[in-house]
XYZ file of C-alpha atoms in Angstrom:
211
model
C -2.360 -9.345 1.557
C -3.279 -7.547 -1.553
C -3.602 -3.873 -2.358
C -6.872 -3.467 -4.258
C -7.003 0.277 -5.037
C -5.101 3.387 -4.710
C -6.357 6.941 -4.834
C -4.377 10.077 -5.326
C -4.228 13.692 -4.182
C -1.468 16.207 -4.839
C 0.123 17.966 -1.951
C -0.741 21.685 -1.886
C 2.794 22.684 -3.130
C 2.462 20.499 -6.085
C -1.164 21.329 -7.085
C -0.147 23.490 -9.893
C 2.258 20.922 -11.521
C 1.184 20.392 -15.142
C 1.608 16.676 -14.948
C -0.924 15.078 -12.515
C 0.520 13.282 -9.577
C -0.913 9.618 -9.083
C -0.334 6.650 -6.852
C -0.132 3.003 -7.796
C 1.199 -0.002 -6.266
C 3.691 -2.237 -7.895
C 4.619 -5.772 -6.950
C 8.343 -6.373 -6.867
C 9.585 -9.903 -7.627
C 10.009 -12.573 -8.578
C 9.716 -14.678 -5.649
C 7.023 -16.858 -3.829
C 5.768 -16.900 -0.286
C 8.231 -19.689 0.770
C 11.513 -18.021 -0.351
C 11.350 -14.126 -0.031
C 14.874 -12.677 0.034
C 15.642 -11.034 3.378
C 14.697 -7.426 3.576
C 13.260 -7.251 0.106
C 10.235 -5.170 -0.740
C 6.859 -6.905 -1.426
C 5.150 -3.975 -2.518
C 6.479 -0.465 -3.431
C 4.182 2.470 -3.532
C 5.110 4.796 -6.274
C 4.183 8.432 -6.689
C 4.122 9.512 -10.259
C 5.172 13.198 -10.006
C 7.508 14.243 -12.954
C 7.620 17.735 -11.876
C 7.726 17.304 -8.121
C 10.403 19.325 -6.230
C 10.976 16.337 -3.861
C 14.259 14.950 -2.664
C 15.494 11.320 -1.999
C 15.380 11.681 1.792
C 11.648 12.259 2.128
C 9.426 9.683 3.894
C 5.901 8.660 4.054
C 3.762 7.177 6.851
C 0.711 4.909 6.539
C -1.920 5.735 8.917
C -5.311 4.287 9.765
C -8.077 6.237 7.749
C -10.313 8.275 10.219
C -14.078 8.135 9.571
C -15.290 10.274 6.898
C -17.771 12.314 8.715
C -19.571 15.398 7.849
C -19.097 18.266 10.213
C -22.052 18.998 12.474
C -23.387 22.673 12.361
C -22.727 24.444 15.692
C -23.851 27.819 17.157
C -21.054 30.361 17.367
C -20.779 33.026 20.183
C -23.211 35.317 18.260
C -25.824 32.488 18.018
C -25.223 31.971 14.369
C -25.268 28.491 12.955
C -21.913 27.629 11.353
C -20.380 24.550 9.928
C -16.796 23.764 11.306
C -14.112 23.131 8.840
C -13.329 19.475 8.097
C -10.119 18.312 9.680
C -7.632 16.991 7.036
C -7.276 13.218 7.339
C -3.439 13.226 7.949
C -3.721 15.627 10.952
C -6.880 14.000 12.482
C -6.125 12.675 16.033
C -7.724 9.426 15.060
C -5.278 8.771 12.161
C -2.775 6.777 14.094
C 0.109 4.795 12.516
C -0.994 1.723 10.801
C 0.760 -1.595 11.780
C 2.051 -3.851 9.125
C 3.771 -1.330 6.741
C 7.448 -0.354 6.543
C 9.308 0.253 9.668
C 7.027 1.507 12.425
C 4.590 2.542 9.618
C 7.118 4.630 7.839
C 8.754 4.068 4.428
C 12.369 3.822 3.864
C 13.924 7.121 2.650
C 12.437 7.946 -0.770
C 14.408 7.230 -3.947
C 14.075 8.010 -7.775
C 14.048 11.681 -6.860
C 11.466 11.474 -4.109
C 9.048 9.386 -6.330
C 9.444 5.820 -4.844
C 8.375 4.998 -1.187
C 9.300 1.449 -0.166
C 7.259 -0.017 2.665
C 9.152 -3.370 2.644
C 6.949 -6.509 2.947
C 3.486 -5.454 3.836
C 1.683 -7.487 6.420
C -1.261 -5.159 7.364
C -4.856 -6.087 8.314
C -7.427 -5.605 5.723
C -8.788 -2.033 5.721
C -8.641 1.516 4.328
C -5.418 3.561 5.046
C -4.166 7.017 4.205
C -0.553 7.890 3.117
C 0.919 10.935 4.597
C 4.151 12.717 3.544
C 6.950 14.295 5.493
C 9.875 16.400 4.191
C 12.708 14.810 5.803
C 15.207 17.259 4.451
C 14.051 19.708 6.992
C 12.693 17.719 9.801
C 13.364 14.356 11.432
C 10.099 12.692 10.235
C 9.911 10.340 13.182
C 6.846 11.353 14.884
C 3.305 10.794 13.469
C 2.611 14.541 13.943
C 5.302 15.356 11.324
C 3.438 13.404 8.496
C 0.681 15.976 7.683
C 0.567 16.189 4.022
C -1.973 13.877 2.392
C -0.708 11.920 -0.406
C -3.581 9.549 -1.093
C -5.383 6.553 0.143
C -4.865 2.702 -0.182
C -7.011 -0.143 0.650
C -5.734 -3.675 1.682
C -8.074 -6.574 1.194
C -7.862 -10.129 2.267
C -6.696 -12.503 -0.557
C -9.211 -14.764 -2.041
C -6.813 -17.582 -2.181
C -4.188 -18.885 0.488
C -2.159 -21.821 -0.654
C -2.664 -24.579 0.307
C -5.552 -24.231 2.699
C -7.747 -21.872 0.953
C -8.230 -23.005 -2.540
C -11.204 -23.956 -4.693
C -12.305 -27.587 -4.075
C -12.685 -28.398 -7.697
C -10.844 -27.316 -10.838
C -12.901 -24.853 -12.897
C -10.316 -23.937 -15.483
C -7.264 -21.831 -15.584
C -7.359 -18.272 -14.155
C -5.463 -15.103 -14.897
C -3.131 -15.191 -11.749
C -2.541 -12.216 -9.652
C -0.765 -13.665 -6.604
C 1.634 -16.601 -5.823
C -1.229 -18.177 -3.841
C -3.659 -17.827 -6.547
C -1.240 -19.550 -9.069
C -0.386 -22.351 -6.709
C -4.095 -23.091 -5.788
C -4.924 -23.181 -9.476
C -2.387 -25.892 -10.039
C -3.403 -27.660 -6.888
C -7.110 -27.629 -8.077
C -5.828 -29.141 -11.412
C -4.224 -32.046 -9.593
C -0.648 -31.090 -10.429
C 2.322 -31.322 -8.092
C 2.784 -27.551 -8.618
C 4.102 -25.617 -5.691
C 4.619 -28.621 -3.562
C 7.917 -28.974 -5.536
C 9.936 -25.962 -5.399
C 12.075 -27.136 -8.255
C 9.201 -27.540 -10.457
C 8.344 -25.381 -13.525
C 4.904 -24.702 -11.903
C 6.570 -23.211 -8.648
C 8.981 -21.045 -10.744
C 6.041 -19.760 -12.638
C 4.097 -18.966 -9.486
C 6.953 -17.282 -7.766
C 6.892 -14.412 -10.158
C 3.702 -13.257 -8.613
C 3.619 -11.316 -5.256
C 2.675 -13.282 -2.162
């Protein structure tokens, strides 16, 4: 699976930080689908927050993004029409832990001063998810209800190429590879031995990309 996009929002206590806090996803390698090192991270979600007062023990949980609904106006006790406050995504009852991320949807304890959150090898279903933060220095951070601070959203999309079964039927030229499967498929389309031989130069080239 691939991460296609990541959006960011700063937790309330960091909203006044002079340097914006942003998310992005980094592929960690090199290795290919066939030989990942045990326990190695496939993707690390990194939060750029240079002035963030965070600690290395903090954790993040990935939850299923609840539907983005506009609150429906209701009548209050005085018969006035009012619009209810919109529930924050991370505390929405429909935002359940998302399978395929980290250990029970939770990252390893953060590192790099609370700026790195490692979700190990991601094997999630395609879809949109939210990232919720918990201050593990003051609470256990084991229950979903403890992860209430929104840190952003991430979308997982199904890959275009799955080697060797889902490749182009004909060679249309060399692509700019983004994944292990994309690279191996391209060599297969060109008629090369490629990733069939793990000792080949092609395989060593492709294994630098995330699977």
